[in-house]
PDB file of C-alpha atoms in Angstrom:
ATOM      1  CA  MET A  26      24.089  49.568 -34.545  1.00 62.00           C
ATOM      2  CA  ARG A  27      22.404  52.712 -35.967  1.00 63.00           C
ATOM      3  CA  HIS A  28      18.738  52.889 -35.119  1.00 73.00           C
ATOM      4  CA  ARG A  29      16.530  55.045 -36.977  1.00 81.00           C
ATOM      5  CA  SER A  30      15.549  58.323 -34.974  1.00 89.00           C
ATOM      6  CA  VAL A  31      12.348  60.273 -34.814  1.00 94.00           C
ATOM      7  CA  ALA A  32      13.951  62.783 -37.189  1.00 94.00           C
ATOM      8  CA  ASP A  33      14.429  59.558 -40.021  1.00 91.00           C
ATOM      9  CA  LEU A  34      10.692  58.733 -39.558  1.00 92.00           C
ATOM     10  CA  MET A  35       8.822  61.868 -38.949  1.00 93.00           C
ATOM     11  CA  THR A  36       7.041  64.047 -41.578  1.00 90.00           C
ATOM     12  CA  PRO A  37       8.972  67.336 -41.625  1.00 90.00           C
ATOM     13  CA  THR A  38       7.062  70.946 -41.894  1.00 73.00           C
ATOM     14  CA  ALA A  39       3.926  69.818 -40.039  1.00 73.00           C
ATOM     15  CA  VAL A  40       0.405  71.093 -40.484  1.00 90.00           C
ATOM     16  CA  ALA A  41      -0.549  72.977 -37.686  1.00 95.00           C
ATOM     17  CA  VAL A  42      -3.530  75.421 -36.266  1.00 97.00           C
ATOM     18  CA  GLN A  43      -3.550  78.172 -34.103  1.00 96.00           C
ATOM     19  CA  ARG A  44      -5.565  78.514 -30.877  1.00 95.00           C
ATOM     20  CA  GLY A  45      -8.308  80.320 -32.878  1.00 96.00           C
ATOM     21  CA  THR A  46      -8.732  78.104 -36.018  1.00 97.00           C
ATOM     22  CA  SER A  47     -12.254  77.081 -36.494  1.00 94.00           C
ATOM     23  CA  PHE A  48     -14.017  73.621 -36.254  1.00 93.00           C
ATOM     24  CA  LYS A  49     -14.628  73.763 -39.885  1.00 93.00           C
ATOM     25  CA  GLU A  50     -11.158  74.814 -40.608  1.00 95.00           C
ATOM     26  CA  ILE A  51      -9.630  71.705 -38.727  1.00 96.00           C
ATOM     27  CA  ALA A  52     -12.204  69.571 -40.264  1.00 94.00           C
ATOM     28  CA  ARG A  53     -10.908  70.822 -43.740  1.00 95.00           C
ATOM     29  CA  LEU A  54      -7.325  70.251 -42.840  1.00 95.00           C
ATOM     30  CA  LEU A  55      -7.795  66.652 -41.730  1.00 94.00           C
ATOM     31  CA  ASP A  56      -9.439  65.585 -44.646  1.00 94.00           C
ATOM     32  CA  GLU A  57      -7.084  67.473 -46.944  1.00 94.00           C
ATOM     33  CA  TYR A  58      -3.721  66.066 -45.900  1.00 91.00           C
ATOM     34  CA  GLY A  59      -5.584  62.634 -44.795  1.00 89.00           C
ATOM     35  CA  ILE A  60      -4.235  62.912 -41.188  1.00 89.00           C
ATOM     36  CA  THR A  61      -6.265  61.923 -37.725  1.00 89.00           C
ATOM     37  CA  ALA A  62      -5.053  65.185 -35.501  1.00 92.00           C
ATOM     38  CA  VAL A  63      -3.273  68.683 -35.658  1.00 94.00           C
ATOM     39  CA  PRO A  64      -0.953  70.001 -33.209  1.00 96.00           C
ATOM     40  CA  VAL A  65      -2.138  73.522 -31.849  1.00 97.00           C
ATOM     41  CA  VAL A  66       0.513  76.029 -31.792  1.00 97.00           C
ATOM     42  CA  ASP A  67       1.266  79.202 -29.880  1.00 96.00           C
ATOM     43  CA  GLU A  68       2.773  82.542 -31.884  1.00 95.00           C
ATOM     44  CA  GLU A  69       6.261  81.285 -31.273  1.00 95.00           C
ATOM     45  CA  ASN A  70       5.280  77.799 -33.189  1.00 96.00           C
ATOM     46  CA  ARG A  71       5.300  75.803 -29.864  1.00 96.00           C
ATOM     47  CA  PRO A  72       2.605  73.081 -29.838  1.00 96.00           C
ATOM     48  CA  VAL A  73       0.317  73.955 -26.808  1.00 96.00           C
ATOM     49  CA  GLY A  74      -2.182  71.252 -27.537  1.00 95.00           C
ATOM     50  CA  VAL A  75      -3.670  68.729 -30.257  1.00 95.00           C
ATOM     51  CA  VAL A  76      -6.983  68.583 -31.701  1.00 95.00           C
ATOM     52  CA  SER A  77      -8.180  64.862 -33.056  1.00 93.00           C
ATOM     53  CA  GLU A  78     -10.770  63.526 -35.123  1.00 93.00           C
ATOM     54  CA  ALA A  79     -12.164  62.317 -31.744  1.00 90.00           C
ATOM     55  CA  ASP A  80     -12.081  66.082 -30.324  1.00 91.00           C
ATOM     56  CA  LEU A  81     -14.051  67.114 -33.441  1.00 92.00           C
ATOM     57  CA  LEU A  82     -16.634  64.146 -32.820  1.00 90.00           C
ATOM     58  CA  ARG A  83     -17.141  65.105 -29.502  1.00 87.00           C
ATOM     59  CA  ARG A  84     -17.765  68.718 -30.074  1.00 87.00           C
ATOM     60  CA  HIS A  85     -20.036  68.055 -32.741  1.00 83.00           C
ATOM     61  CA  ALA A  86     -21.923  65.639 -30.534  1.00 84.00           C
ATOM     62  CA  ALA A  87     -22.220  68.151 -27.598  1.00 79.00           C
ATOM     63  CA  LYS A  88     -23.723  70.742 -30.155  1.00 75.00           C
ATOM     64  CA  ASP A  89     -22.985  73.654 -27.589  1.00 70.00           C
ATOM     65  CA  GLY A  90     -20.074  75.918 -26.255  1.00 68.00           C
ATOM     66  CA  PRO A  91     -17.215  77.389 -28.638  1.00 70.00           C
ATOM     67  CA  SER A  92     -15.512  75.478 -31.347  1.00 84.00           C
ATOM     68  CA  SER A  93     -12.383  76.873 -31.569  1.00 92.00           C
ATOM     69  CA  ALA A  94      -9.156  74.761 -31.534  1.00 95.00           C
ATOM     70  CA  GLU A  95      -8.178  75.937 -28.388  1.00 94.00           C
ATOM     71  CA  ALA A  96     -11.507  74.937 -26.795  1.00 92.00           C
ATOM     72  CA  MET A  97     -11.414  71.364 -28.141  1.00 93.00           C
ATOM     73  CA  MET A  98      -7.758  70.723 -27.832  1.00 94.00           C
ATOM     74  CA  SER A  99      -5.921  68.035 -25.519  1.00 92.00           C
ATOM     75  CA  SER A 100      -3.747  69.845 -23.742  1.00 92.00           C
ATOM     76  CA  PRO A 101      -0.715  69.888 -22.884  1.00 93.00           C
ATOM     77  CA  ALA A 102       0.769  68.609 -26.194  1.00 93.00           C
ATOM     78  CA  VAL A 103       2.669  65.313 -25.779  1.00 95.00           C
ATOM     79  CA  THR A 104       5.981  65.941 -27.686  1.00 96.00           C
ATOM     80  CA  ALA A 105       8.900  64.094 -28.946  1.00 96.00           C
ATOM     81  CA  ARG A 106      12.343  65.003 -29.806  1.00 96.00           C
ATOM     82  CA  PRO A 107      14.071  64.345 -33.314  1.00 96.00           C
ATOM     83  CA  SER A 108      16.969  62.393 -31.456  1.00 94.00           C
ATOM     84  CA  TRP A 109      14.779  59.933 -29.714  1.00 93.00           C
ATOM     85  CA  THR A 110      14.627  56.685 -31.277  1.00 87.00           C
ATOM     86  CA  ALA A 111      11.498  54.902 -32.605  1.00 86.00           C
ATOM     87  CA  VAL A 112      11.052  52.680 -29.651  1.00 81.00           C
ATOM     88  CA  GLU A 113      11.243  55.728 -27.302  1.00 89.00           C
ATOM     89  CA  ALA A 114       8.500  57.394 -29.468  1.00 91.00           C
ATOM     90  CA  ALA A 115       6.524  54.235 -29.536  1.00 89.00           C
ATOM     91  CA  ARG A 116       6.314  53.938 -25.732  1.00 88.00           C
ATOM     92  CA  LEU A 117       5.358  57.355 -25.309  1.00 93.00           C
ATOM     93  CA  MET A 118       2.487  56.840 -27.565  1.00 92.00           C
ATOM     94  CA  GLU A 119       1.342  53.754 -25.772  1.00 90.00           C
ATOM     95  CA  ARG A 120       1.735  55.539 -22.273  1.00 92.00           C
ATOM     96  CA  HIS A 121      -0.358  58.477 -23.368  1.00 92.00           C
ATOM     97  CA  ARG A 122      -2.974  56.409 -25.890  1.00 90.00           C
ATOM     98  CA  VAL A 123      -2.180  59.102 -28.800  1.00 89.00           C
ATOM     99  CA  LYS A 124      -1.378  58.002 -32.354  1.00 89.00           C
ATOM    100  CA  ARG A 125       0.560  61.096 -33.447  1.00 91.00           C
ATOM    101  CA  LEU A 126       3.477  63.257 -31.746  1.00 94.00           C
ATOM    102  CA  PRO A 127       4.265  66.405 -32.561  1.00 96.00           C
ATOM    103  CA  VAL A 128       8.039  66.524 -32.886  1.00 97.00           C
ATOM    104  CA  VAL A 129       9.976  69.876 -31.438  1.00 97.00           C
ATOM    105  CA  ASP A 130      13.450  71.411 -31.516  1.00 96.00           C
ATOM    106  CA  ALA A 131      15.578  72.275 -28.416  1.00 95.00           C
ATOM    107  CA  ASP A 132      13.535  75.350 -28.082  1.00 96.00           C
ATOM    108  CA  GLY A 133      10.364  73.765 -28.061  1.00 96.00           C
ATOM    109  CA  ARG A 134       9.341  74.775 -31.587  1.00 96.00           C
ATOM    110  CA  LEU A 135       7.257  72.399 -34.018  1.00 97.00           C
ATOM    111  CA  ILE A 136       9.709  70.936 -36.734  1.00 96.00           C
ATOM    112  CA  GLY A 137       7.336  67.886 -37.465  1.00 95.00           C
ATOM    113  CA  VAL A 138       4.850  65.294 -36.415  1.00 95.00           C
ATOM    114  CA  LEU A 139       5.512  61.431 -36.079  1.00 95.00           C
ATOM    115  CA  SER A 140       2.540  59.000 -36.402  1.00 92.00           C
ATOM    116  CA  ARG A 141       1.832  55.421 -35.745  1.00 89.00           C
ATOM    117  CA  SER A 142       2.250  54.591 -39.606  1.00 87.00           C
ATOM    118  CA  ASP A 143       5.568  56.412 -39.478  1.00 89.00           C
ATOM    119  CA  LEU A 144       6.677  53.842 -36.959  1.00 88.00           C
ATOM    120  CA  LEU A 145       5.540  50.952 -39.163  1.00 84.00           C
ATOM    121  CA  GLN A 146       7.973  51.803 -41.667  1.00 80.00           C
ATOM    122  CA  LEU A 147      10.776  50.423 -39.621  1.00 78.00           C
ATOM    123  CA  PHE A 148       8.882  46.737 -39.965  1.00 76.00           C
ATOM    124  CA  LEU A 149       8.954  47.384 -43.745  1.00 76.00           C
ATOM    125  CA  ARG A 150      12.605  46.688 -44.000  1.00 83.00           C
ATOM    126  CA  ARG A 151      13.896  44.443 -46.633  1.00 89.00           C
ATOM    127  CA  ASP A 152      14.846  41.009 -45.195  1.00 93.00           C
ATOM    128  CA  ARG A 153      18.204  41.312 -46.754  1.00 93.00           C
ATOM    129  CA  SER A 154      19.319  44.590 -45.075  1.00 91.00           C
ATOM    130  CA  ILE A 155      18.237  43.338 -41.601  1.00 92.00           C
ATOM    131  CA  GLN A 156      20.471  40.122 -42.282  1.00 96.00           C
ATOM    132  CA  GLU A 157      23.240  42.390 -43.424  1.00 94.00           C
ATOM    133  CA  GLU A 158      22.878  44.466 -39.996  1.00 93.00           C
ATOM    134  CA  ILE A 159      22.854  41.615 -37.766  1.00 95.00           C
ATOM    135  CA  ARG A 160      25.966  39.914 -39.873  1.00 95.00           C
ATOM    136  CA  GLU A 161      28.199  43.176 -39.898  1.00 94.00           C
ATOM    137  CA  ASP A 162      26.998  44.852 -36.468  1.00 93.00           C
ATOM    138  CA  VAL A 163      26.020  42.281 -34.173  1.00 95.00           C
ATOM    139  CA  ILE A 164      28.057  39.130 -35.080  1.00 95.00           C
ATOM    140  CA  VAL A 165      31.309  40.785 -36.435  1.00 95.00           C
ATOM    141  CA  ARG A 166      31.595  44.086 -34.730  1.00 93.00           C
ATOM    142  CA  ILE A 167      29.867  43.313 -31.442  1.00 94.00           C
ATOM    143  CA  LEU A 168      30.265  40.145 -30.839  1.00 93.00           C
ATOM    144  CA  ARG A 169      33.629  39.855 -32.668  1.00 92.00           C
ATOM    145  CA  LEU A 170      32.791  36.544 -34.241  1.00 92.00           C
ATOM    146  CA  SER A 171      33.370  35.313 -37.717  1.00 92.00           C
ATOM    147  CA  PRO A 172      30.643  36.108 -40.086  1.00 91.00           C
ATOM    148  CA  SER A 173      30.518  32.529 -41.029  1.00 91.00           C
ATOM    149  CA  ALA A 174      30.041  31.614 -37.453  1.00 91.00           C
ATOM    150  CA  VAL A 175      26.187  32.063 -37.223  1.00 95.00           C
ATOM    151  CA  HIS A 176      23.484  31.576 -39.993  1.00 96.00           C
ATOM    152  CA  ILE A 177      20.915  34.097 -40.060  1.00 97.00           C
ATOM    153  CA  ASP A 178      17.674  33.761 -41.841  1.00 96.00           C
ATOM    154  CA  VAL A 179      15.322  36.602 -42.265  1.00 96.00           C
ATOM    155  CA  ASP A 180      11.852  35.680 -43.574  1.00 93.00           C
ATOM    156  CA  GLU A 181       9.285  38.737 -43.010  1.00 88.00           C
ATOM    157  CA  GLY A 182      11.283  40.005 -40.074  1.00 90.00           C
ATOM    158  CA  ARG A 183      11.274  36.925 -38.570  1.00 93.00           C
ATOM    159  CA  VAL A 184      15.005  35.931 -37.791  1.00 97.00           C
ATOM    160  CA  THR A 185      16.299  32.382 -37.186  1.00 97.00           C
ATOM    161  CA  LEU A 186      19.797  31.891 -35.972  1.00 97.00           C
ATOM    162  CA  SER A 187      21.870  28.626 -36.227  1.00 95.00           C
ATOM    163  CA  GLY A 188      25.227  27.460 -35.897  1.00 93.00           C
ATOM    164  CA  THR A 189      27.734  26.290 -33.401  1.00 91.00           C
ATOM    165  CA  LEU A 190      29.272  28.537 -30.723  1.00 89.00           C
ATOM    166  CA  GLU A 191      31.887  27.795 -28.291  1.00 86.00           C
ATOM    167  CA  ARG A 192      30.254  29.906 -25.177  1.00 84.00           C
ATOM    168  CA  PRO A 193      26.605  29.100 -24.492  1.00 82.00           C
ATOM    169  CA  GLY A 194      26.484  32.538 -22.469  1.00 86.00           C
ATOM    170  CA  LEU A 195      26.601  34.112 -26.201  1.00 89.00           C
ATOM    171  CA  GLY A 196      23.390  32.574 -27.004  1.00 89.00           C
ATOM    172  CA  PRO A 197      21.050  34.905 -25.014  1.00 92.00           C
ATOM    173  CA  ILE A 198      23.371  38.156 -25.860  1.00 94.00           C
ATOM    174  CA  LEU A 199      22.889  37.434 -29.563  1.00 95.00           C
ATOM    175  CA  VAL A 200      19.067  36.971 -29.072  1.00 94.00           C
ATOM    176  CA  ARG A 201      18.817  40.408 -27.193  1.00 93.00           C
ATOM    177  CA  LEU A 202      21.132  42.092 -29.638  1.00 94.00           C
ATOM    178  CA  CYS A 203      19.146  41.013 -32.870  1.00 95.00           C
ATOM    179  CA  GLU A 204      15.731  41.936 -31.085  1.00 91.00           C
ATOM    180  CA  THR A 205      16.953  45.521 -31.028  1.00 88.00           C
ATOM    181  CA  VAL A 206      17.883  45.704 -34.712  1.00 90.00           C
ATOM    182  CA  ASP A 207      15.197  47.802 -36.462  1.00 86.00           C
ATOM    183  CA  GLY A 208      12.520  45.869 -38.425  1.00 86.00           C
ATOM    184  CA  VAL A 209      13.117  42.710 -36.608  1.00 90.00           C
ATOM    185  CA  VAL A 210       9.652  40.989 -35.330  1.00 88.00           C
ATOM    186  CA  GLU A 211      11.094  37.888 -33.509  1.00 93.00           C
ATOM    187  CA  VAL A 212      13.976  35.760 -33.284  1.00 95.00           C
ATOM    188  CA  ALA A 213      14.149  32.281 -33.142  1.00 96.00           C
ATOM    189  CA  ASP A 214      17.655  30.713 -31.389  1.00 94.00           C
ATOM    190  CA  ARG A 215      18.383  27.539 -32.984  1.00 94.00           C
ATOM    191  CA  MET A 216      21.821  27.673 -31.928  1.00 93.00           C
ATOM    192  CA  THR A 217      24.132  24.918 -30.534  1.00 91.00           C
ATOM    193  CA  TYR A 218      27.153  25.039 -28.247  1.00 85.00           C
ATOM    194  CA  GLU A 219      30.437  23.125 -28.292  1.00 79.00           C
ATOM    195  CA  GLY A 220      30.006  20.462 -25.363  1.00 66.00           C
ATOM    196  CA  ASP A 221      26.213  20.148 -25.834  1.00 60.00           C
ATOM    197  CA  GLU A 222      25.107  16.428 -25.878  1.00 50.00           C
ATOM    198  CA  GLY A 223      25.001  15.611 -29.341  1.00 45.00           C
ATOM    199  CA  GLY A 224      26.750  18.909 -30.179  1.00 43.00           C
ATOM    200  CA  SER A 225      30.253  18.286 -30.568  1.00 38.00           C
TER     201      SER A 225
END
């Protein structure tokens, strides 16, 4: 299975500001691009922090002190790599309670931004493409079963598995594999197994 990566989901060529960018300029950029935060980069385009709407509101409420990006930013910047899976990025967002992650290359330079809304794209996959991936990758390629061995029903990302398998031990493995498919919201196991009471 090929999971969609941060590189697949991120917005490339991210909007960024310098340390000395003013309050008003940052507010204008957030409004113009419809974003909630912006990375602050150094002279080599490496993220050093992030200024969010919340940072601007706090500075406005305080009404004192400098209002440059450097003075307002949260630092250090929490960043992601383009090769990461969406799950890795989502966990980092949750751990640090942030809504956007600057994405950096191997040299630490900014190449894009990943937002929560980008991650939600995973759950907008068509049911048919989820069904096909489960059948071709999970059932046939990984578990080496006949494509007709398991009936797969997908509705709004909710997967229901039914049919009869020879080995009960395959059930939990099948469910876990299906849960890792991009776009799957939940998996219901309706499988029966040869030798179950009333199942043979």
